[in-house]
Amino acid sequence: MSDPVGGAAATDDPRTALRCGAWPSPLTPERAAVGAVSLAYAGVAQGRLLWVEGRPAEQGRSVLVARGLDGTVADVLGPDSNLRSRVHEYGGLPWAAVGEQLVYSGFGDQRLGVRRADGAERLFSPPACRYADGQAGRDGRTLVCVREDHRKDHNGTDGEARNAVVLLDLDRPDDEGRVLYGDSDFVAWPRLDTGGQRLAFVAWDHPAMPWDATRLLVGTMGTLGTLGTLGTASTLNTAGDGALTLLQTVAGGPGESVAEPQWGDDGALYFLSDRSGWANLYRWTPQPDGGRTDAMTRLVDAEIGGPLWNLGQQSYALLGDGRALLRVSRGTVDTLCLLNLANGQTSPLPLPLPLPLPFVGFGSVGLLDAHTAFTVAAAADGLPALTTIDLRDGSHQVVRAAGEAPLQAAYVSAAQPIEFATAPGPDGQPRTAHAWFYPPQHPDHRPADGEAPPLVVMLHGGPTAQAGPAFKVGVQFWTSRGFAVVDVNYGGSSGYGRAYRERLRGQWGVVDLQDAVAAVDHLAGTGRGGGARGGLRGGSARGFP
């Protein structure tokens, strides 16, 4: 834990008093400016664990990497490859395994590349089309995915790109994809059931964002590679033209955000919904009268998943034995839990001590085998790492770290959650907001007696993103020099339920700044930082005053 700053407690501190902001730090500007490797979009192909690395040292290119069955780690594609999808501009899952082939989205022209098992590669799909979040058909040669069509002759009168769920046949050169569904402005998470007959996906329309209002739809793959009515006895067949006939809306609508559909081996469809005010897991079971929906979890003050920015995110995994692995976020701190799907009981996944790093955040979760999960685990005092976790005892293994810890533990300031009074709501009722506070930390120096450290206020982008307690170079750069930092989860942030996130609706630039001012006032009033000295930092949605 970081030591107290200023005040009487500091007089018993053997460290040398030095003016805040003047402390020597090993985290130099040059070192802080060197970006770490990013790790994302992990998955399994032919028994191997694959993921995408963003490498700043290689002009920022994104590289597909695999850990072989013998444990060796190597790049999958050539040195000129650069994987990144630009669907919705934010992109998403840029690769998929189809039989023995790998399909990937190239950043330059957004065309799909196909790599065969013998190493031969070819380009696939037309220019001006973007693809992401694909899932292989059961025939070993087709891919269902999201396509964003930027071809001028395919755009509507408004000139806007067209999004659709499409079916690609890898045996047909330059196949652009047969449209299975294209009647909404946006689509995500196309997922086939285990038999390859039914397809589920999420759709939404302007002006809604995906965390505002989405719909979960299900249809049956028809004999022409179409979506037909539920209950149609058919199999996936790529002959003929795709067309949409009829779909069933399973969940969603105004005021409800549904996300992350997954089919279980039991034939049921699982998905996330925030209909209760918190994102929980639900199960829809097809029935002759349309289907039955049951709540699998009833979390309050916690939720599963988060806002859709990048396609393909996955916050839970079905284990196939009547359980599910959940990534549960409470106050922007993540834990992994095992859920019994029969009785709804959840239990935290055991993570035995000693841990080399305390995990406080997790990325998408997946299964390597029946007993092993994988995720990118974020730590409080070091860089994130792609990690496998044994579901039987919680033991874990680091597969790939984003890099060496850029700061020794003695210099790392530990995040402290704070909740503070802020401006009242439209109804006049009192409200509170949330933030993470980082006191200045140094093994050799402390503030002078009674000195309140200068305060750096950080506001995340999004605006529906969130600030968590995971290690951030941009925070530790300041705290190791004697600054205090407050990373504000202003109204509009995710991680605190739908009502908190919707505080910003119609109040962007009002509520967020009110909460930032309230955080400063709270810390100044408790002598932990601020006063007349401080600054404000932000990017993207909060990159302006």
Coordinates of C-alpha atoms in Angstrom, one line a residue:
M1 CA 0.0 0.0 0.0
S2 CA 1.1 3.5 -0.6
D3 CA 2.0 5.6 2.5
P4 CA 0.0 8.5 3.7
V5 CA 0.9 11.8 2.1
G6 CA 1.5 15.0 4.1
G7 CA 0.1 15.7 7.5
A8 CA 1.2 14.5 10.9
A9 CA 1.7 10.9 9.8
A10 CA 4.5 11.9 7.6
T11 CA 6.7 13.1 10.5
D12 CA 7.4 9.4 11.5
D13 CA 8.3 8.6 7.9
P14 CA 12.1 8.0 7.5
R15 CA 12.1 9.0 3.9
T16 CA 13.5 12.3 2.9
A17 CA 11.0 15.2 2.5
L18 CA 11.2 16.7 -0.9
R19 CA 8.8 19.1 -2.7
C20 CA 6.2 17.2 -4.6
G21 CA 6.7 17.1 -8.3
A22 CA 10.5 17.2 -7.9
W23 CA 11.1 13.6 -7.0
P24 CA 13.5 11.7 -9.2
S25 CA 11.8 8.9 -11.0
P26 CA 13.2 5.9 -12.9
L27 CA 10.2 6.2 -15.3
T28 CA 11.8 8.7 -17.7
P29 CA 9.7 10.5 -20.3
E30 CA 11.5 8.4 -23.0
R31 CA 10.7 5.2 -21.3
A32 CA 7.1 6.2 -20.6
A33 CA 6.7 7.1 -24.3
V34 CA 7.7 3.6 -25.5
G35 CA 4.4 1.8 -25.9
A36 CA 4.0 -1.7 -24.6
V37 CA 2.9 -4.6 -26.8
S38 CA -0.9 -5.1 -26.8
L39 CA -2.5 -8.5 -26.6
A40 CA -6.0 -9.2 -27.8
Y41 CA -8.3 -11.4 -29.9
A42 CA -7.1 -14.7 -28.5
G43 CA -8.7 -17.9 -29.7
V44 CA -8.1 -21.6 -30.6
A45 CA -7.3 -23.1 -34.0
Q46 CA -6.3 -26.7 -34.5
G47 CA -5.6 -27.1 -30.8
R48 CA -3.3 -24.1 -30.8
L49 CA -3.7 -20.9 -28.9
L50 CA -3.6 -17.8 -31.2
W51 CA -3.7 -14.1 -30.5
V52 CA -3.0 -10.8 -32.0
E53 CA -0.1 -8.6 -30.8
G54 CA 0.2 -4.9 -31.5
R55 CA 3.9 -4.1 -31.7
P56 CA 5.0 -0.5 -31.4
A57 CA 8.5 -1.4 -32.3
E58 CA 7.3 -2.6 -35.7
Q59 CA 5.5 0.6 -36.7
G60 CA 2.5 -0.5 -34.7
R61 CA 1.6 -3.5 -36.9
S62 CA -0.7 -6.2 -35.5
V63 CA 0.7 -9.7 -35.8
L64 CA -1.0 -13.1 -35.5
V65 CA 0.9 -15.2 -33.1
A66 CA 0.5 -18.9 -32.1
R67 CA 1.7 -21.1 -29.3
G68 CA 2.2 -24.5 -30.8
L69 CA 1.4 -27.9 -29.3
D70 CA 5.0 -28.2 -28.2
G71 CA 4.8 -24.8 -26.4
T72 CA 6.9 -22.8 -28.9
V73 CA 5.6 -19.3 -29.7
A74 CA 6.0 -18.0 -33.3
D75 CA 4.4 -15.6 -35.7
V76 CA 1.8 -17.2 -38.0
L77 CA 2.0 -15.0 -41.0
G78 CA 4.8 -13.2 -42.9
P79 CA 6.8 -10.2 -41.8
D80 CA 4.7 -7.8 -43.9
S81 CA 1.3 -8.9 -42.4
N82 CA -0.7 -6.4 -40.5
L83 CA -4.0 -7.6 -39.1
R84 CA -6.7 -5.2 -38.2
S85 CA -10.4 -4.8 -39.2
R86 CA -12.0 -1.4 -39.6
V87 CA -15.6 -2.4 -39.4
H88 CA -17.3 0.3 -37.4
E89 CA -13.8 1.9 -37.6
Y90 CA -13.1 0.5 -34.1
G91 CA -12.8 -3.0 -35.7
G92 CA -12.8 -6.2 -33.8
L93 CA -11.8 -9.9 -34.1
P94 CA -9.7 -9.9 -37.3
W95 CA -9.2 -13.6 -37.8
A96 CA -11.0 -16.9 -37.8
A97 CA -10.2 -20.6 -38.3
V98 CA -12.2 -22.4 -41.1
G99 CA -11.3 -26.0 -41.2
E100 CA -7.5 -26.2 -41.7
Q101 CA -7.4 -22.6 -43.1
L102 CA -7.0 -19.3 -41.4
V103 CA -8.9 -16.2 -42.6
Y104 CA -7.6 -12.8 -41.6
S105 CA -8.4 -9.1 -42.3
G106 CA -5.5 -7.0 -43.6
F107 CA -5.3 -3.5 -42.3
G108 CA -4.1 -1.9 -45.6
D109 CA -6.9 -2.6 -48.1
Q110 CA -9.2 -4.5 -45.6
R111 CA -9.3 -7.5 -48.0
L112 CA -9.4 -10.9 -46.4
G113 CA -6.4 -13.2 -46.7
V114 CA -6.6 -17.0 -46.5
R115 CA -3.7 -19.1 -45.3
R116 CA -3.9 -22.8 -46.0
A117 CA -2.5 -25.6 -43.9
D118 CA 0.5 -25.9 -46.3
G119 CA 1.4 -22.3 -45.7
A120 CA 0.1 -21.0 -49.1
E121 CA -1.6 -17.6 -48.9
R122 CA -4.0 -15.8 -51.2
L123 CA -6.1 -12.7 -51.1
F124 CA -9.9 -13.1 -50.9
S125 CA -12.9 -10.8 -51.0
P126 CA -13.2 -7.6 -53.0
P127 CA -11.7 -4.2 -52.1
A128 CA -13.8 -1.6 -50.3
C129 CA -15.4 -4.3 -48.1
R130 CA -14.5 -4.8 -44.5
Y131 CA -15.0 -8.0 -42.4
A132 CA -14.8 -8.9 -38.8
D133 CA -16.1 -11.3 -36.1
G134 CA -16.3 -14.4 -38.2
Q135 CA -17.3 -17.9 -37.2
A136 CA -16.7 -21.0 -39.3
G137 CA -19.6 -23.0 -40.8
R138 CA -19.8 -26.7 -40.0
D139 CA -18.9 -27.6 -43.6
G140 CA -15.2 -26.5 -43.2
R141 CA -15.3 -24.0 -46.0
T142 CA -17.8 -21.3 -45.1
L143 CA -17.6 -18.3 -42.8
V144 CA -20.4 -16.3 -41.3
C145 CA -19.3 -12.8 -40.3
V146 CA -20.0 -9.1 -40.2
R147 CA -19.4 -7.2 -43.5
E148 CA -19.3 -3.4 -43.9
D149 CA -19.7 -2.5 -47.5
H150 CA -18.1 0.8 -48.6
R151 CA -18.5 0.3 -52.4
K152 CA -20.2 3.3 -53.8
D153 CA -22.6 1.4 -56.0
H154 CA -23.7 -0.6 -52.9
N155 CA -24.4 2.4 -50.7
G156 CA -27.8 3.9 -50.2
T157 CA -28.8 7.4 -51.2
D158 CA -27.3 8.6 -47.9
G159 CA -23.9 7.4 -49.0
E160 CA -23.4 5.5 -45.8
A161 CA -21.6 2.1 -45.7
R162 CA -23.9 -0.9 -45.4
N163 CA -23.5 -3.5 -42.6
A164 CA -24.8 -7.0 -42.9
V165 CA -24.4 -10.6 -41.7
V166 CA -22.9 -12.5 -44.7
L167 CA -21.9 -16.0 -45.6
L168 CA -18.6 -16.4 -47.3
D169 CA -17.5 -19.5 -49.3
L170 CA -13.7 -19.9 -49.3
D171 CA -13.9 -22.2 -52.3
R172 CA -15.3 -19.3 -54.5
P173 CA -12.5 -16.9 -55.4
D174 CA -13.3 -13.3 -54.6
D175 CA -16.5 -14.2 -52.9
E176 CA -18.0 -10.9 -51.5
G177 CA -20.4 -12.7 -49.2
R178 CA -24.0 -13.7 -49.5
V179 CA -26.2 -11.4 -47.4
L180 CA -28.1 -13.3 -44.7
Y181 CA -29.4 -10.2 -42.9
G182 CA -28.9 -6.6 -43.9
D183 CA -32.0 -4.8 -42.7
S184 CA -30.4 -2.9 -39.7
D185 CA -27.8 -0.2 -39.6
F186 CA -25.4 -2.3 -37.5
V187 CA -24.9 -6.0 -36.7
A188 CA -22.6 -7.9 -34.4
W189 CA -21.9 -11.4 -33.0
P190 CA -23.2 -13.7 -35.7
R191 CA -23.2 -17.1 -34.0
L192 CA -24.2 -20.5 -35.4
D193 CA -25.5 -23.2 -33.2
T194 CA -23.7 -26.5 -32.8
G195 CA -25.6 -28.1 -35.7
G196 CA -25.0 -25.2 -38.0
Q197 CA -28.7 -24.8 -38.6
R198 CA -29.6 -21.7 -36.5
L199 CA -28.0 -18.4 -36.5
A200 CA -28.2 -15.8 -33.7
F201 CA -26.9 -12.2 -34.0
V202 CA -27.4 -8.7 -32.5
A203 CA -28.7 -5.7 -34.5
W204 CA -29.4 -2.1 -33.8
D205 CA -30.2 1.1 -35.7
H206 CA -29.5 4.8 -35.6
P207 CA -29.6 6.8 -33.4
A208 CA -29.0 4.1 -30.8
M209 CA -25.6 3.1 -29.7
P210 CA -25.1 -0.6 -28.9
W211 CA -25.3 0.1 -25.2
D212 CA -28.6 1.9 -25.6
A213 CA -30.9 -0.5 -27.5
T214 CA -30.2 -3.6 -29.4
R215 CA -32.1 -6.7 -30.5
L216 CA -31.1 -10.3 -30.4
L217 CA -32.5 -12.2 -33.5
V218 CA -32.5 -15.9 -34.3
G219 CA -33.3 -17.6 -37.6
T220 CA -32.8 -20.9 -39.3
M221 CA -30.3 -21.4 -42.1
G222 CA -32.4 -22.3 -45.2
T223 CA -31.6 -24.5 -48.1
L224 CA -30.2 -21.6 -50.1
G225 CA -27.9 -20.3 -47.4
T226 CA -30.7 -18.0 -46.3
L227 CA -32.3 -17.3 -42.9
G228 CA -35.7 -19.0 -42.7
T229 CA -38.4 -19.4 -40.1
L230 CA -37.6 -21.2 -36.8
G231 CA -38.2 -24.9 -36.9
T232 CA -37.4 -25.3 -40.6
A233 CA -35.6 -28.6 -41.1
S234 CA -32.6 -27.5 -43.2
T235 CA -28.8 -27.6 -43.4
L236 CA -26.3 -25.1 -44.5
N237 CA -26.0 -25.1 -48.3
T238 CA -24.2 -22.4 -50.2
A239 CA -25.9 -22.9 -53.5
G240 CA -28.1 -20.1 -54.7
D241 CA -28.6 -16.5 -53.6
G242 CA -29.0 -15.4 -50.0
A243 CA -32.2 -13.7 -48.9
L244 CA -33.9 -12.9 -45.7
T245 CA -37.3 -14.4 -45.1
L246 CA -38.3 -14.3 -41.5
L247 CA -36.6 -13.9 -38.1
Q248 CA -37.6 -14.0 -34.5
T249 CA -36.6 -11.4 -32.0
V250 CA -35.6 -13.2 -28.9
A251 CA -34.7 -10.2 -26.6
G252 CA -34.0 -6.5 -26.7
G253 CA -35.7 -3.4 -27.9
P254 CA -35.9 0.2 -26.6
G255 CA -34.2 0.6 -23.2
E256 CA -32.4 -2.8 -23.3
S257 CA -29.0 -3.7 -24.5
V258 CA -28.4 -7.3 -25.4
A259 CA -25.0 -8.7 -26.3
E260 CA -22.7 -11.7 -26.7
P261 CA -25.0 -14.5 -27.8
Q262 CA -23.6 -18.1 -27.5
W263 CA -25.2 -21.4 -28.3
G264 CA -24.9 -24.1 -25.7
D265 CA -24.6 -27.8 -26.4
D266 CA -28.1 -28.1 -24.9
G267 CA -29.5 -26.2 -27.9
A268 CA -30.3 -23.1 -25.7
L269 CA -29.1 -19.6 -26.6
Y270 CA -27.2 -17.7 -23.9
F271 CA -26.8 -13.9 -23.9
L272 CA -26.2 -10.8 -21.8
S273 CA -28.9 -8.2 -21.1
D274 CA -29.1 -5.1 -18.9
R275 CA -32.9 -5.2 -18.6
S276 CA -32.6 -5.4 -14.8
G277 CA -30.3 -2.3 -14.8
W278 CA -27.2 -4.5 -14.6
A279 CA -25.8 -6.8 -17.3
N280 CA -26.7 -10.4 -16.4
L281 CA -26.6 -13.7 -18.2
Y282 CA -29.8 -15.1 -19.6
R283 CA -30.8 -18.3 -21.4
W284 CA -33.4 -18.6 -24.2
T285 CA -34.7 -22.1 -24.9
P286 CA -36.5 -22.6 -28.3
Q287 CA -40.1 -23.9 -27.9
P288 CA -43.0 -24.3 -30.3
D289 CA -44.6 -21.2 -29.0
G290 CA -41.5 -19.1 -29.6
G291 CA -39.2 -19.8 -26.7
R292 CA -38.6 -19.3 -23.0
T293 CA -36.2 -16.9 -21.3
D294 CA -34.7 -17.5 -17.9
A295 CA -32.2 -15.4 -15.9
M296 CA -29.0 -17.3 -15.1
T297 CA -27.6 -14.7 -12.9
R298 CA -29.2 -11.9 -10.8
L299 CA -26.2 -9.6 -10.1
V300 CA -26.8 -6.3 -8.4
D301 CA -24.0 -3.7 -8.1
A302 CA -22.0 -5.9 -10.5
E303 CA -22.3 -6.9 -14.1
I304 CA -20.9 -9.1 -16.9
G305 CA -19.4 -7.7 -20.0
G306 CA -19.4 -4.1 -21.1
P307 CA -20.2 -1.7 -23.9
L308 CA -19.5 -2.9 -27.5
W309 CA -16.7 -1.0 -29.0
N310 CA -14.7 -3.8 -30.6
L311 CA -16.5 -6.7 -32.3
G312 CA -16.0 -10.2 -31.0
Q313 CA -15.6 -9.5 -27.3
Q314 CA -16.6 -12.4 -25.0
S315 CA -17.2 -12.1 -21.3
Y316 CA -18.2 -15.6 -20.5
A317 CA -17.5 -19.1 -21.7
L318 CA -19.8 -22.2 -21.7
L319 CA -17.8 -25.1 -20.3
G320 CA -20.0 -27.9 -21.7
D321 CA -20.4 -29.6 -18.3
G322 CA -23.3 -27.5 -17.0
R323 CA -21.1 -24.6 -15.9
A324 CA -20.0 -21.3 -17.3
L325 CA -17.0 -19.1 -16.6
L326 CA -18.0 -15.5 -16.1
R327 CA -16.0 -12.3 -16.0
V328 CA -17.8 -10.3 -13.4
S329 CA -17.0 -6.6 -12.9
R330 CA -17.9 -4.9 -9.6
G331 CA -16.8 -1.2 -9.3
T332 CA -14.5 -1.7 -12.4
V333 CA -12.6 -4.5 -10.6
D334 CA -12.9 -7.9 -12.4
T335 CA -13.1 -11.4 -11.0
L336 CA -13.6 -14.7 -12.6
C337 CA -16.5 -16.8 -11.4
L338 CA -17.9 -20.3 -12.1
L339 CA -21.6 -20.5 -12.6
N340 CA -23.7 -23.6 -12.1
L341 CA -26.2 -23.3 -14.9
A342 CA -28.6 -25.7 -13.2
N343 CA -29.1 -23.9 -9.9
G344 CA -27.6 -20.4 -10.6
Q345 CA -25.0 -20.7 -7.9
T346 CA -21.8 -18.7 -8.5
S347 CA -18.4 -19.1 -6.9
P348 CA -15.2 -17.2 -7.4
L349 CA -12.5 -19.0 -9.3
P350 CA -9.7 -19.9 -6.8
L351 CA -6.5 -18.1 -7.6
P352 CA -3.9 -19.7 -5.2
L353 CA -1.2 -17.6 -3.5
P354 CA 1.4 -16.6 -4.0
L355 CA 0.5 -14.9 -7.2
P356 CA 3.3 -13.2 -9.2
L357 CA 0.8 -10.4 -10.0
P358 CA -2.5 -9.5 -8.4
F359 CA -5.1 -9.7 -11.3
V360 CA -7.6 -6.9 -11.2
G361 CA -8.9 -7.0 -14.7
F362 CA -9.5 -9.5 -17.5
G363 CA -10.2 -9.3 -21.2
S364 CA -12.3 -11.7 -23.2
V365 CA -12.4 -15.2 -21.9
G366 CA -12.2 -18.5 -23.8
L367 CA -11.5 -22.2 -23.5
L368 CA -8.3 -23.9 -24.6
D369 CA -9.7 -27.3 -23.5
A370 CA -12.2 -28.7 -21.0
H371 CA -10.2 -27.7 -18.0
T372 CA -8.2 -24.7 -19.2
A373 CA -9.4 -21.1 -19.8
F374 CA -7.4 -18.2 -21.3
T375 CA -7.7 -14.5 -21.0
V376 CA -5.5 -11.4 -21.0
A377 CA -5.1 -10.7 -17.3
A378 CA -4.3 -7.1 -16.1
A379 CA -2.3 -6.6 -12.9
A380 CA -2.1 -3.7 -10.4
D381 CA 1.7 -3.5 -10.5
G382 CA 2.7 -4.6 -14.0
L383 CA 1.8 -5.0 -17.6
P384 CA -1.0 -7.4 -18.7
A385 CA -0.3 -10.9 -19.9
L386 CA -2.1 -13.5 -22.0
T387 CA -2.7 -16.2 -19.3
T388 CA -4.1 -19.7 -19.2
I389 CA -5.9 -20.7 -16.0
D390 CA -6.7 -24.3 -14.8
L391 CA -10.3 -24.3 -13.9
R392 CA -9.9 -27.1 -11.4
D393 CA -7.5 -25.3 -9.0
G394 CA -7.1 -21.8 -10.3
S395 CA -3.4 -22.2 -11.1
H396 CA -2.2 -20.1 -14.0
Q397 CA 0.5 -19.8 -16.5
V398 CA 1.7 -16.7 -18.4
V399 CA 1.8 -17.5 -22.1
R400 CA 2.9 -14.0 -23.3
A401 CA 3.5 -10.9 -21.3
A402 CA 3.1 -7.4 -22.8
G403 CA 6.6 -6.6 -21.6
E404 CA 8.7 -6.3 -18.5
A405 CA 7.3 -4.2 -15.6
P406 CA 8.6 -0.6 -16.4
L407 CA 8.7 0.3 -12.7
Q408 CA 10.0 -1.4 -9.6
A409 CA 7.3 -2.3 -7.1
A410 CA 8.6 0.2 -4.5
Y411 CA 7.6 3.0 -6.9
V412 CA 4.2 1.8 -7.8
S413 CA 1.2 3.7 -6.3
A414 CA -1.7 1.4 -5.5
A415 CA -5.1 2.5 -6.6
Q416 CA -7.7 3.4 -3.9
P417 CA -11.4 3.5 -4.8
I418 CA -13.2 6.6 -3.7
E419 CA -16.9 7.6 -3.8
F420 CA -17.8 11.2 -3.3
A421 CA -20.8 13.5 -3.4
T422 CA -21.4 15.3 -6.7
A423 CA -24.1 17.5 -8.2
P424 CA -27.6 16.3 -7.6
G425 CA -29.6 14.7 -10.3
P426 CA -32.4 16.3 -12.4
D427 CA -34.9 15.3 -9.6
G428 CA -32.9 17.2 -7.0
Q429 CA -31.9 14.0 -5.2
P430 CA -28.3 13.7 -4.0
R431 CA -25.9 11.6 -6.1
T432 CA -22.4 10.2 -5.7
A433 CA -19.7 9.5 -8.3
H434 CA -16.7 7.2 -8.4
A435 CA -12.9 7.4 -9.0
W436 CA -9.6 5.8 -8.4
F437 CA -7.1 7.8 -6.3
Y438 CA -3.4 7.3 -6.6
P439 CA -1.3 9.0 -3.9
P440 CA 2.3 9.9 -4.7
Q441 CA 4.7 7.0 -4.1
H442 CA 8.5 6.8 -3.8
P443 CA 10.8 4.6 -1.7
D444 CA 13.1 7.5 -0.8
H445 CA 11.0 10.6 -0.7
R446 CA 7.8 11.9 0.8
P447 CA 6.0 15.2 0.8
A448 CA 7.1 17.9 3.2
D449 CA 5.1 18.0 6.4
G450 CA 1.6 19.4 5.7
E451 CA 2.2 19.6 1.9
A452 CA -0.7 18.5 -0.2
P453 CA 0.6 17.1 -3.5
P454 CA -0.4 18.6 -6.8
L455 CA -3.3 16.7 -8.3
V456 CA -3.6 15.4 -11.9
V457 CA -7.2 14.7 -12.9
M458 CA -7.7 12.1 -15.6
L459 CA -10.8 11.6 -17.6
H460 CA -11.2 8.5 -19.8
G461 CA -12.6 8.5 -23.3
G462 CA -15.6 6.7 -24.6
P463 CA -17.5 8.3 -22.9
T464 CA -18.8 4.8 -21.9
A465 CA -15.4 3.4 -21.2
Q466 CA -14.1 3.1 -17.6
A467 CA -11.1 3.6 -15.4
G468 CA -9.9 0.5 -13.5
P469 CA -7.2 -0.1 -11.0
A470 CA -4.8 -1.9 -13.5
F471 CA -1.3 -0.7 -13.9
K472 CA -1.0 2.4 -16.1
V473 CA 2.3 4.0 -17.1
G474 CA 0.5 7.3 -17.6
V475 CA -0.5 7.3 -13.9
Q476 CA 2.7 6.0 -12.4
F477 CA 4.7 8.6 -14.4
W478 CA 3.1 11.3 -12.2
T479 CA 2.9 9.5 -8.9
S480 CA 6.5 8.5 -8.9
R481 CA 7.4 12.2 -9.2
G482 CA 5.3 13.3 -6.2
F483 CA 2.0 14.1 -7.9
A484 CA -1.3 12.6 -6.8
V485 CA -3.7 11.3 -9.6
V486 CA -7.4 10.8 -9.6
D487 CA -8.8 8.8 -12.5
V488 CA -12.5 9.7 -12.6
N489 CA -15.3 7.3 -13.5
Y490 CA -17.7 10.2 -14.1
G491 CA -21.4 9.6 -14.7
G492 CA -21.6 8.0 -18.1
S493 CA -18.9 5.4 -17.3
S494 CA -19.6 1.7 -17.6
G495 CA -19.2 -0.7 -14.7
Y496 CA -21.8 0.9 -12.4
G497 CA -25.0 -0.2 -14.0
R498 CA -27.2 1.3 -16.7
A499 CA -28.6 4.2 -14.7
Y500 CA -25.2 5.5 -13.9
R501 CA -24.1 5.1 -17.5
E502 CA -27.2 7.0 -18.7
R503 CA -26.5 10.0 -16.5
L504 CA -24.6 11.5 -19.4
R505 CA -27.5 11.2 -21.8
G506 CA -28.2 14.8 -23.0
Q507 CA -25.6 16.0 -20.4
W508 CA -22.3 15.4 -22.1
G509 CA -19.9 18.1 -21.1
V510 CA -22.0 18.8 -18.0
V511 CA -22.2 15.7 -15.7
D512 CA -18.7 14.6 -16.5
L513 CA -17.1 17.9 -15.6
Q514 CA -19.3 18.3 -12.5
D515 CA -18.0 14.9 -11.3
A516 CA -14.4 15.9 -12.1
V517 CA -14.8 19.1 -10.0
A518 CA -16.4 17.2 -7.2
A519 CA -13.5 14.7 -7.2
V520 CA -11.0 17.6 -6.8
D521 CA -13.1 19.2 -4.1
H522 CA -13.3 15.9 -2.2
L523 CA -9.6 15.3 -2.3
A524 CA -8.7 18.9 -1.5
G525 CA -11.1 18.7 1.5
T526 CA -9.4 15.7 2.8
G527 CA -5.9 17.0 2.3
R528 CA -4.9 14.4 -0.2
G529 CA -4.2 16.6 -3.2
G530 CA -5.3 19.5 -5.3
G531 CA -5.9 22.9 -3.9
A532 CA -4.4 25.5 -6.1
R533 CA -2.1 23.1 -7.9
G534 CA -3.2 20.6 -10.5
G535 CA -4.0 19.8 -14.0
L536 CA -6.5 17.9 -16.2
R537 CA -5.7 15.2 -18.8
G538 CA -8.0 13.3 -21.1
G539 CA -8.3 11.8 -24.6
S540 CA -10.9 11.1 -27.2
A541 CA -14.3 11.9 -25.8
R542 CA -12.7 13.8 -22.9
G543 CA -9.8 15.3 -24.9
F544 CA -11.3 18.8 -24.8
P545 CA -12.0 21.2 -22.0

